[in-house]
Coordinates of N, CA and C in Angstrom, one line a residue:
P68 N 3.8 143.2 138.8 CA 2.8 142.1 138.5 C 1.7 142.7 137.6
P69 N 1.1 141.9 136.8 CA -0.1 142.4 136.0 C -1.3 142.7 136.9
L70 N -2.0 143.8 136.3 CA -3.2 144.3 137.1 C -4.3 143.3 136.8
P71 N -5.1 143.0 137.8 CA -6.3 142.1 137.6 C -7.4 142.8 136.6
S72 N -7.9 141.9 136.0 CA -8.9 142.3 134.9 C -10.3 142.7 135.6
A73 N -10.8 143.7 134.9 CA -12.1 144.3 135.6 C -13.2 143.3 135.4
P74 N -14.2 143.1 136.4 CA -15.2 142.2 136.4 C -16.2 142.6 135.1
P75 N -16.8 141.8 134.5 CA -17.7 142.1 133.4 C -18.9 142.8 133.9
P76 N -19.4 143.8 133.1 CA -20.5 144.8 133.4 C -21.9 143.9 133.7
P77 N -22.6 144.4 134.6 CA -23.9 143.6 134.9 C -24.8 143.6 133.6
P78 N -25.6 142.6 133.4 CA -26.6 142.8 132.2 C -27.5 143.8 132.2
L79 N -27.8 144.3 131.1 CA -28.9 145.5 131.1 C -30.2 144.8 131.4
P80 N -31.0 145.7 132.2 CA -32.5 145.1 132.6 C -33.2 145.1 131.3
P81 N -34.1 144.1 131.3 CA -35.0 143.9 130.0 C -35.9 145.1 129.7
A82 N -36.1 145.5 128.5 CA -36.9 146.7 128.1 C -38.3 146.5 128.5
P83 N -38.9 147.5 129.0 CA -40.4 147.3 129.4 C -41.3 147.1 128.1
P84 N -42.3 146.3 128.3 CA -43.1 146.0 127.2 C -43.9 147.0 126.6
L85 N -43.9 147.1 125.3 CA -44.7 148.1 124.6 C -46.1 148.1 124.9
P86 N -46.7 149.4 125.2 CA -48.1 149.4 125.5 C -48.9 148.8 124.3
P87 N -50.0 148.2 124.5 CA -50.7 147.5 123.5 C -51.3 148.6 122.5
S88 N -51.3 148.6 121.1 CA -51.6 149.4 120.2 C -53.2 149.6 120.2
Q89 N -53.4 150.9 120.0 CA -54.9 151.2 120.2 C -55.6 150.8 118.9
P90 N -56.7 150.1 118.9 CA -57.4 149.6 117.7 C -58.0 150.8 117.0
Q91 N -58.0 150.9 115.5 CA -58.5 152.1 114.8 C -59.8 151.5 114.0
S92 N -60.5 152.6 113.7 CA -61.7 152.2 112.8 C -61.4 153.4 111.6
L93 N -62.1 152.9 110.5 CA -61.9 153.8 109.2 C -63.3 154.5 109.0
I94 N -63.3 155.8 109.0 CA -64.5 156.5 108.7 C -64.4 157.0 107.2
T95 N -65.6 156.7 106.5 CA -65.8 157.2 105.1 C -66.9 158.2 105.0
V96 N -66.5 159.3 104.7 CA -67.6 160.4 104.3 C -67.7 160.5 102.9
T97 N -69.1 160.5 102.3 CA -69.4 160.6 100.9 C -70.4 161.9 100.9
V98 N -70.1 162.8 100.0 CA -70.9 164.0 99.7 C -71.1 164.0 98.3
I99 N -72.5 164.0 97.7 CA -72.7 164.3 96.4 C -73.5 165.6 96.4
T100 N -72.8 166.7 95.7 CA -73.2 168.0 95.7 C -74.5 168.2 95.1
D101 N -75.2 169.5 95.3 CA -76.3 169.9 94.5 C -75.7 170.9 93.6
L102 N -76.7 171.9 93.1 CA -76.1 172.9 92.1 C -75.4 174.0 92.7
Y103 N -75.2 174.0 94.1 CA -74.5 175.1 94.8 C -73.5 174.5 95.7
P104 N -72.5 173.7 95.1 CA -71.5 173.1 96.1 C -70.6 174.0 96.9
L105 N -70.5 175.2 96.7 CA -69.9 176.1 97.5 C -70.4 176.4 98.8
E106 N -71.8 176.0 98.9 CA -72.5 176.3 100.3 C -72.1 175.1 101.1
T107 N -71.6 174.0 100.5 CA -71.4 172.7 101.5 C -70.0 172.6 102.0
R108 N -69.9 172.1 103.3 CA -68.6 171.6 103.9 C -69.0 170.8 105.1
W109 N -68.0 170.0 105.7 CA -68.3 169.2 106.8 C -67.0 169.1 107.6
E110 N -67.1 168.6 109.1 CA -66.1 168.4 109.7 C -66.5 167.0 110.6
L111 N -65.5 166.4 111.1 CA -65.6 165.3 112.2 C -64.7 165.7 113.3
V112 N -65.4 165.9 114.4 CA -64.6 166.4 115.7 C -64.7 165.4 116.8
E113 N -63.7 165.5 117.6 CA -63.5 164.8 118.8 C -63.5 165.8 119.8
G114 N -64.4 166.1 120.6 CA -64.4 167.1 121.7 C -64.3 168.4 120.9
F115 N -63.2 169.2 121.0 CA -63.0 170.5 120.4 C -61.9 170.3 119.4
T116 N -61.6 169.2 119.0 CA -60.4 168.9 117.9 C -61.1 168.5 116.7
I117 N -60.8 169.2 115.6 CA -61.1 168.8 114.3 C -60.3 167.7 113.8
L118 N -60.8 166.4 113.6 CA -60.0 165.3 113.1 C -59.9 165.3 111.4
S119 N -61.0 165.7 110.8 CA -60.9 165.7 109.4 C -62.0 166.7 109.0
S120 N -61.9 167.2 107.6 CA -62.9 168.0 107.1 C -62.9 168.0 105.4
G121 N -63.9 168.6 105.0 CA -64.0 168.5 103.5 C -65.1 169.8 103.1
G122 N -64.5 170.1 101.8 CA -65.4 171.3 101.2 C -64.8 172.6 101.8
P123 N -65.5 173.7 101.1 CA -66.5 173.8 100.2 C -66.1 173.2 98.9
Y124 N -67.1 172.7 98.3 CA -66.7 171.9 96.9 C -67.0 173.0 95.8
T125 N -66.6 172.5 94.5 CA -66.6 173.3 93.3 C -67.4 172.7 92.3
G126 N -67.6 171.3 92.3 CA -68.2 170.5 91.2 C -69.8 170.4 91.4
F127 N -70.5 170.6 90.5 CA -72.1 170.4 90.4 C -72.2 169.0 90.4
R128 N -73.2 168.5 91.3 CA -73.7 167.2 91.1 C -72.5 166.1 91.1
E129 N -71.4 166.4 91.8 CA -70.2 165.5 91.8 C -70.2 164.8 93.2
S130 N -69.6 163.5 93.1 CA -69.4 162.7 94.4 C -68.1 162.9 94.9
Y131 N -67.8 163.2 96.1 CA -66.5 163.5 96.8 C -66.6 162.5 98.1
E132 N -65.5 161.7 98.2 CA -65.4 160.7 99.2 C -63.9 161.0 99.8
S133 N -64.0 160.8 101.3 CA -62.9 160.9 102.1 C -63.0 159.8 103.0
T134 N -61.8 159.2 103.1 CA -61.7 157.9 104.1 C -60.4 158.2 105.1
F135 N -60.5 158.1 106.4 CA -59.5 158.4 107.3 C -59.6 157.5 108.6
P136 N -58.6 157.3 109.3 CA -58.6 156.4 110.5 C -58.7 157.4 111.5
V137 N -59.5 156.8 112.6 CA -59.7 157.3 114.0 C -59.5 156.3 115.0
D138 N -59.3 156.7 116.3 CA -59.2 155.8 117.4 C -60.5 155.0 117.5
G139 N -60.3 153.6 117.6 CA -61.5 152.8 117.8 C -62.3 153.0 119.0
S140 N -62.0 153.8 119.9 CA -62.6 154.1 121.1 C -62.6 155.5 121.4
G141 N -63.9 156.1 121.5 CA -64.1 157.6 121.5 C -65.4 157.9 121.2
A142 N -65.7 159.2 121.5 CA -67.0 159.9 121.0 C -66.8 160.9 120.0
Y143 N -67.6 160.8 118.9 CA -67.2 161.8 117.8 C -68.6 162.3 117.3
T144 N -68.4 163.5 116.7 CA -69.5 164.4 116.0 C -69.1 164.7 114.6
F145 N -70.2 164.2 113.7 CA -70.0 164.7 112.4 C -71.0 165.8 112.1
I146 N -70.4 167.0 111.6 CA -71.0 168.2 111.3 C -71.0 168.6 109.8
L147 N -72.3 168.8 109.3 CA -72.4 169.1 107.8 C -73.0 170.6 107.9
Y148 N -72.4 171.3 107.1 CA -72.7 172.8 107.0 C -73.4 173.1 105.7
D149 N -74.4 173.9 105.6 CA -74.9 174.5 104.5 C -75.2 176.0 104.5
S150 N -74.4 176.8 104.0 CA -74.4 178.2 104.3 C -75.7 178.8 104.0
A151 N -76.7 178.2 102.8 CA -78.0 178.7 102.4 C -79.0 178.1 103.4
A152 N -78.8 177.1 104.2 CA -79.9 176.5 105.1 C -80.9 175.9 104.3
D153 N -80.8 175.5 103.0 CA -81.7 174.9 102.3 C -81.4 173.3 101.9
G154 N -80.4 172.6 102.5 CA -80.1 171.4 102.2 C -79.4 171.1 101.0
I155 N -79.1 169.9 100.6 CA -78.6 169.6 99.4 C -79.4 168.7 98.5
C156 N -80.6 168.6 98.9 CA -81.6 167.9 98.1 C -83.0 168.4 98.7
C157 N -84.0 168.7 97.8 CA -83.9 168.3 96.4 C -84.4 169.4 95.4
R158 N -84.6 170.7 95.8 CA -84.9 171.7 94.9 C -83.8 172.0 93.9
Y159 N -82.6 172.1 94.4 CA -81.5 172.6 93.7 C -80.6 171.4 93.3
G160 N -81.1 170.1 93.0 CA -80.2 169.1 92.6 C -80.5 168.0 93.7
L161 N -80.1 166.8 93.4 CA -80.3 165.6 94.2 C -79.0 165.3 94.9
G162 N -78.5 166.3 95.7 CA -77.4 165.8 96.7 C -77.7 165.1 97.7
S163 N -76.6 164.6 98.4 CA -76.7 163.7 99.5 C -75.3 163.6 100.3
Y164 N -75.5 162.9 101.5 CA -74.3 162.7 102.3 C -74.6 161.4 103.1
S165 N -73.2 160.8 103.3 CA -73.4 159.6 104.1 C -72.2 159.6 105.0
V166 N -72.2 158.7 106.0 CA -71.1 158.6 107.0 C -71.1 157.1 107.3
K167 N -69.9 156.5 107.1 CA -69.7 155.0 107.5 C -68.5 154.7 108.4
V168 N -68.7 153.7 109.2 CA -67.7 153.3 109.9 C -67.4 151.8 109.7
D169 N -66.1 151.6 109.3 CA -65.7 150.2 108.7 C -66.8 149.5 107.9
N170 N -67.3 150.3 107.0 CA -68.2 150.0 105.9 C -69.7 149.8 106.5
V171 N -69.9 150.2 107.6 CA -71.3 150.3 108.3 C -71.9 151.6 108.2
T172 N -72.8 151.9 107.4 CA -73.5 153.2 107.3 C -74.1 153.6 108.6
L173 N -73.6 154.8 109.1 CA -74.4 155.3 110.4 C -75.4 156.3 110.1
F174 N -75.0 157.2 109.2 CA -76.1 158.3 109.0 C -76.0 158.6 107.5
E175 N -77.1 159.0 106.9 CA -77.2 159.6 105.5 C -78.4 160.4 105.4
G176 N -78.3 161.3 104.4 CA -79.5 162.2 104.2 C -79.2 163.3 103.1
G177 N -80.0 164.3 102.9 CA -79.7 165.3 102.1 C -80.8 166.3 102.1
A178 N -81.9 166.1 102.6 CA -83.1 167.0 102.7 C -83.1 167.7 104.2
F179 N -82.8 168.8 104.3 CA -82.9 169.5 105.6 C -83.0 171.0 105.4
S180 N -83.2 171.8 106.4 CA -83.6 173.2 106.3 C -82.9 174.0 107.4
T181 N -81.7 173.6 107.7 CA -81.0 174.4 108.9 C -79.5 174.5 108.4
P182 N -78.9 175.5 108.9 CA -77.5 175.7 108.4 C -76.5 174.6 108.8
T183 N -76.7 173.9 109.8 CA -75.9 172.6 110.1 C -76.8 171.5 110.5
V184 N -76.2 170.3 110.3 CA -76.7 169.0 110.7 C -75.6 168.1 111.6
L185 N -76.0 167.8 112.8 CA -75.1 167.2 113.6 C -75.5 165.7 113.8
H186 N -74.5 164.8 113.7 CA -74.7 163.5 114.2 C -73.6 162.9 115.0
S187 N -73.8 162.5 116.4 CA -72.9 162.1 117.2 C -72.9 160.5 117.4
F188 N -71.8 159.9 117.5 CA -71.7 158.5 117.8 C -70.5 158.2 118.6
T189 N -70.5 156.9 119.1 CA -69.5 156.4 120.0 C -68.8 155.3 119.4
L190 N -67.5 155.1 119.4 CA -66.9 153.8 119.0 C -66.3 153.2 120.3
P191 N -66.1 151.6 120.4 CA -66.6 150.8 119.3 C -68.1 150.8 119.2
L192 N -68.6 150.5 118.0 CA -70.1 150.4 117.8 C -70.6 149.1 118.6
A193 N -71.9 149.2 119.1 CA -72.4 148.1 119.8 C -72.6 147.0 118.9
S194 N -72.2 145.8 119.3 CA -72.3 144.7 118.5 C -73.8 144.1 118.6
P195 N -74.3 143.5 117.4 CA -75.7 142.9 117.4 C -75.7 141.7 118.4
P196 N -76.8 141.4 119.1 CA -76.8 140.3 120.0 C -76.6 138.9 119.2
A197 N -75.8 137.9 119.7 CA -75.6 136.7 119.1 C -77.0 135.9 118.9
P198 N -77.1 135.2 117.8 CA -78.3 134.4 117.6 C -78.3 133.3 118.6
P199 N -79.5 132.9 119.0 CA -79.7 131.6 120.0 C -79.2 130.5 119.3
N200 N -78.7 129.5 120.2 CA -78.3 128.2 119.6 C -79.3 127.4 119.0
S201 N -80.6 127.5 119.3 CA -81.6 126.9 118.6 C -82.7 127.8 118.5
L202 N -83.4 127.7 117.4 CA -84.5 128.7 117.2 C -85.8 128.0 117.8
P203 N -86.4 129.1 118.5 CA -87.7 128.6 119.0 C -88.7 128.2 118.2
R204 N -89.8 127.3 118.4 CA -90.8 127.0 117.8 C -91.7 128.2 117.4
L205 N -92.1 128.3 116.1 CA -92.9 129.5 115.7 C -94.3 129.1 116.0
P206 N -95.1 130.2 116.5 CA -96.6 129.9 116.4 C -97.1 129.7 115.0
P207 N -98.2 129.0 114.9 CA -98.7 128.9 113.5 C -99.2 130.3 113.1
S208 N -99.2 130.3 111.7 CA -99.3 131.7 111.1 C -100.8 131.9 111.2
P209 N -101.2 133.3 111.3 CA -102.6 133.5 111.4 C -103.2 133.6 110.1
P210 N -104.6 133.3 110.0 CA -105.1 133.2 108.7 C -104.9 134.5 107.8
S211 N -104.9 134.4 106.5 CA -104.7 135.6 105.8 C -105.9 136.5 105.8
P212 N -105.7 137.9 105.9 CA -106.8 138.7 105.9 C -107.5 138.8 104.5
P213 N -108.8 138.9 104.6 CA -109.6 139.1 103.4 C -109.0 140.2 102.2
S214 N -109.1 139.9 101.1 CA -108.5 141.0 100.1 C -109.4 142.2 100.2
P215 N -108.7 143.3 100.2 CA -109.4 144.6 100.1 C -110.3 144.7 99.0
P216 N -111.3 145.5 99.3 CA -112.3 145.7 98.0 C -111.5 146.3 96.8
W217 N -112.0 146.1 95.6 CA -111.4 146.6 94.4 C -111.7 148.1 94.4
S218 N -110.6 148.8 94.0 CA -110.6 150.3 94.0 C -110.3 150.6 92.6
P219 N -110.8 151.7 92.0 CA -110.5 152.1 90.7 C -108.9 152.6 90.6
P220 N -108.3 152.5 89.5 CA -106.8 153.1 89.4 C -106.9 154.6 89.6
V221 N -105.8 155.0 90.3 CA -105.5 156.5 90.4 C -105.4 157.1 89.0
P222 N -106.2 158.1 88.7 CA -106.0 158.8 87.5 C -104.7 159.4 87.5
R223 N -104.1 159.5 86.2 CA -102.8 160.0 85.9 C -102.9 160.9 84.8
L224 N -101.7 161.8 84.7 CA -101.8 162.8 83.6 C -100.3 162.8 82.9
E225 N -100.1 162.7 81.8 CA -99.0 162.6 81.1 C -98.8 164.1 80.6
V226 N -97.3 164.6 81.1 CA -96.8 165.7 80.7 C -95.5 165.6 79.9
Q227 N -95.1 166.5 79.1 CA -94.0 166.4 78.2 C -93.1 167.6 78.5
V228 N -91.9 167.4 79.2 CA -91.0 168.5 79.4 C -90.0 168.6 78.1
C229 N -89.9 169.8 77.6 CA -89.1 169.9 76.3 C -88.2 171.0 76.5
I230 N -87.0 170.9 76.4 CA -85.9 171.9 76.6 C -84.9 171.9 75.2
L231 N -85.0 173.0 74.8 CA -83.9 173.3 73.8 C -82.7 174.0 74.3
T232 N -81.5 173.3 74.3 CA -80.3 173.7 75.1 C -79.7 174.9 74.3
D233 N -78.8 175.6 75.0 CA -78.0 176.6 74.2 C -76.6 176.0 73.8
R234 N -75.7 176.9 73.9 CA -74.2 176.2 73.5 C -73.5 175.7 74.6
F235 N -74.1 175.7 75.9 CA -73.5 175.1 77.1 C -74.4 174.4 77.8
P236 N -74.7 173.0 77.2 CA -75.7 172.2 77.7 C -75.4 171.7 79.2
A237 N -74.0 171.7 79.5 CA -73.5 171.2 80.8 C -73.9 172.0 82.0
E238 N -74.6 173.3 81.6 CA -75.0 174.0 82.7 C -76.6 174.0 83.1
T239 N -77.2 173.0 82.3 CA -78.7 173.1 82.3 C -79.3 171.7 82.9
G240 N -80.3 171.8 83.7 CA -81.1 170.7 84.2 C -82.3 171.1 84.7
W241 N -83.2 170.1 84.8 CA -84.6 170.2 85.4 C -85.0 169.2 86.3
S242 N -86.0 169.5 87.0 CA -86.7 168.5 87.9 C -88.2 168.9 88.2
I243 N -89.0 167.7 88.4 CA -90.4 168.0 88.7 C -90.4 167.6 90.2
V244 N -91.0 168.5 91.2 CA -91.1 168.1 92.6 C -92.5 168.0 93.0
E245 N -92.8 167.1 93.8 CA -94.3 167.0 94.3 C -94.2 168.1 95.4
T246 N -95.2 168.8 95.3 CA -95.2 170.2 96.2 C -95.3 169.9 97.8
L247 N -96.2 168.9 98.0 CA -96.5 168.5 99.6 C -95.4 167.9 100.3
S248 N -94.9 166.8 99.4 CA -93.9 166.0 100.1 C -92.4 166.5 99.8
G249 N -92.2 167.3 98.8 CA -90.8 167.6 98.3 C -90.1 166.5 97.6
E250 N -90.8 165.5 97.3 CA -90.1 164.4 96.6 C -89.9 164.8 95.0
V251 N -88.7 164.5 94.5 CA -88.4 164.7 93.0 C -89.0 163.4 92.2
V252 N -89.9 163.7 91.5 CA -90.4 162.5 90.7 C -89.9 162.4 89.5
A253 N -89.1 163.3 88.9 CA -88.6 163.3 87.5 C -87.5 164.5 87.5
G254 N -86.6 164.2 86.6 CA -85.5 165.2 86.4 C -84.4 164.7 85.5
D255 N -83.5 165.6 85.0 CA -82.4 165.2 84.2 C -81.4 166.5 84.3
G256 N -80.0 166.1 84.3 CA -79.1 167.2 84.2 C -79.0 167.8 85.5
P257 N -78.1 168.9 85.7 CA -77.1 169.1 84.8 C -75.9 168.0 84.7
P258 N -75.3 167.7 83.7 CA -75.4 168.3 82.4 C -76.4 167.7 81.5
L259 N -77.1 168.1 80.6 CA -77.6 167.6 79.4 C -76.6 167.5 78.4
A260 N -76.9 166.4 77.5 CA -75.8 166.0 76.8 C -75.2 166.6 75.5
A261 N -76.1 167.4 74.9 CA -75.6 168.1 73.6 C -76.1 169.6 73.4
P262 N -75.3 170.4 72.8 CA -75.7 171.7 72.6 C -76.6 172.0 71.4
E263 N -77.6 172.8 71.7 CA -78.6 173.4 70.7 C -79.5 172.2 70.2
V264 N -80.0 171.4 71.0 CA -80.6 170.1 70.7 C -81.9 170.2 71.6
W265 N -83.1 169.7 71.0 CA -84.3 169.4 71.9 C -84.1 168.1 72.7
F266 N -84.5 168.3 74.0 CA -84.5 167.1 74.9 C -86.0 167.1 75.4
N267 N -86.8 165.9 74.9 CA -88.1 165.9 75.3 C -88.4 164.6 76.0
T268 N -89.0 164.9 77.3 CA -89.2 163.8 78.2 C -90.6 163.7 78.5
T269 N -91.2 162.5 78.4 CA -92.7 162.4 78.9 C -92.7 161.8 80.4
V270 N -93.5 162.4 81.2 CA -93.5 162.0 82.6 C -95.1 161.9 82.9
S271 N -95.3 160.7 83.6 CA -96.8 160.3 84.0 C -96.8 160.7 85.5
L272 N -98.0 161.6 85.8 CA -98.1 162.1 87.2 C -99.4 161.8 87.6
A273 N -99.4 161.4 88.8 CA -100.8 161.3 89.6 C -101.3 162.8 89.8
H274 N -102.7 162.8 90.1 CA -103.3 164.2 90.2 C -102.7 164.7 91.5
G275 N -102.3 166.0 91.5 CA -101.8 166.6 92.7 C -101.2 167.8 92.2
S276 N -100.3 168.3 93.0 CA -99.7 169.7 92.9 C -98.1 169.5 92.7
Y277 N -97.5 170.2 91.6 CA -96.2 169.9 91.3 C -95.5 171.2 90.9
E278 N -94.1 171.3 91.1 CA -93.4 172.4 90.6 C -92.3 171.9 89.9
L279 N -92.2 172.6 88.5 CA -91.2 172.3 87.5 C -90.1 173.2 87.7
G280 N -88.8 172.9 88.0 CA -87.6 173.7 88.1 C -86.7 173.6 87.0
I281 N -86.2 174.7 86.4 CA -85.2 174.7 85.4 C -84.0 175.4 86.0
F282 N -82.8 174.7 85.9 CA -81.6 175.1 86.6 C -80.6 175.6 85.4
D283 N -79.9 176.5 85.7 CA -78.8 177.1 84.8 C -77.6 177.5 85.8
S284 N -76.5 176.6 86.0 CA -75.5 176.8 86.9 C -74.7 178.1 86.7
A285 N -74.6 178.6 85.4 CA -74.0 179.7 85.2 C -74.6 180.9 85.4
G286 N -76.1 180.9 85.6 CA -76.9 182.0 85.8 C -77.1 182.8 84.7
D287 N -77.0 182.5 83.4 CA -77.2 183.4 82.3 C -78.3 182.9 81.4
G288 N -79.2 181.9 81.9 CA -80.3 181.5 81.1 C -79.9 180.7 79.9
L289 N -81.1 180.3 79.2 CA -80.9 179.6 78.1 C -80.8 180.4 76.7
C290 N -81.2 181.7 76.8 CA -81.3 182.7 75.6 C -80.9 184.0 76.2
C291 N -80.1 184.7 75.5 CA -79.8 184.7 74.1 C -78.4 184.9 73.9
S292 N -77.5 185.1 74.9 CA -76.1 185.4 74.5 C -75.4 184.2 73.9
Y293 N -75.7 183.0 74.3 CA -75.1 181.7 74.0 C -76.0 180.8 73.3
G294 N -77.0 181.3 72.4 CA -77.9 180.5 71.7 C -79.3 180.8 72.1
L295 N -80.3 180.2 71.2 CA -81.5 180.6 71.3 C -82.3 179.4 72.1
G296 N -81.9 179.0 73.3 CA -82.5 178.0 74.0 C -83.9 178.5 74.6
T297 N -84.7 177.4 74.9 CA -86.0 177.7 75.6 C -86.3 176.4 76.3
W298 N -87.4 176.5 77.1 CA -88.1 175.4 77.7 C -89.7 175.6 77.7
L299 N -90.3 174.3 77.7 CA -91.8 174.5 77.9 C -92.2 173.1 78.5
I300 N -93.4 173.2 79.0 CA -93.9 171.9 79.6 C -95.4 171.9 78.9
V301 N -95.7 170.8 78.4 CA -97.0 170.6 77.5 C -97.7 169.3 78.1
S302 N -99.0 169.5 78.0 CA -100.0 168.4 78.4 C -101.1 168.5 77.5
E303 N -101.5 167.3 76.8 CA -102.7 167.2 76.1 C -102.7 168.4 74.9
S304 N -101.5 168.5 74.4 CA -101.4 169.5 73.2 C -101.5 171.0 73.8
E305 N -101.5 171.2 75.1 CA -101.6 172.6 75.6 C -100.4 172.8 76.4
T306 N -99.7 174.0 76.2 CA -98.5 174.5 76.8 C -98.9 175.0 78.2
L307 N -98.4 174.4 79.2 CA -98.8 174.8 80.6 C -97.8 176.0 81.1
A308 N -96.5 175.9 80.7 CA -95.6 177.1 81.1 C -94.5 177.0 80.0
S309 N -93.8 178.2 80.0 CA -92.7 178.1 79.1 C -91.7 179.4 79.4
G310 N -90.5 179.3 79.0 CA -89.6 180.3 79.4 C -88.2 180.1 78.6
S311 N -87.2 181.2 78.8 CA -86.0 181.2 78.3 C -85.0 181.9 79.1
R312 N -85.4 183.1 79.3 CA -84.5 184.1 80.1 C -84.8 183.7 81.6
L313 N -83.6 183.3 82.2 CA -83.7 183.0 83.5 C -82.3 183.3 84.2
S314 N -82.1 183.2 85.4 CA -80.9 183.3 86.1 C -80.4 181.9 86.5
F315 N -80.3 181.6 87.8 CA -79.9 180.3 88.2 C -81.0 179.3 88.2
F316 N -82.2 179.9 88.5 CA -83.4 178.9 88.7 C -84.6 179.6 88.2
D317 N -85.5 178.8 87.5 CA -86.8 179.2 87.0 C -87.9 178.3 87.5

């Protein structure tokens, strides 16, 4: 007689549901270098794990941007390193850095005097409070304060920065820094636009103390191996300072 057929196999159990995907955030780190880019690098860490890093850099006064995903829930620290501990702004160029999370700027800066700068943050970011359904009635505006007494204008002095480039103007730049605040009030380059050409810039300065810095990224000065470059600063037809032989900075 024929053998009885085997019963059908039992149905497979349903697959377990997939765990919910972890939301992610995008971090964007932007660094604009100064005249010493090899001194600058950064890391983004979670605990003892380095999630991303950048630098040291090679381009003078160039913008470097890095975007990468991280878990949308966690505690992170951004670390900026400057091996010379003189910052990336403002004496040796107008460098800066910024850190954004999902296009929201968390931190930015450039002027500091330590070998490291640390910024810690936690994701997700705290949401701003929701606006109320109805605006409260505002109190009447207070009367306008009386106008301040007239004061004479602050006296200013015009100076002219004159630079004759050598055959490598891409190496050359200058800046005028207010001594007490460290604020850069004027400057140009590097690079300057053309070789062996005079660049004359007139700057209006309030009375105070200032420092003129001349930069040469190659460290070989404006004179005399690669042309007869020079610089001077003039006010009211009087030369206040001048030079041509320098290394990286004068």
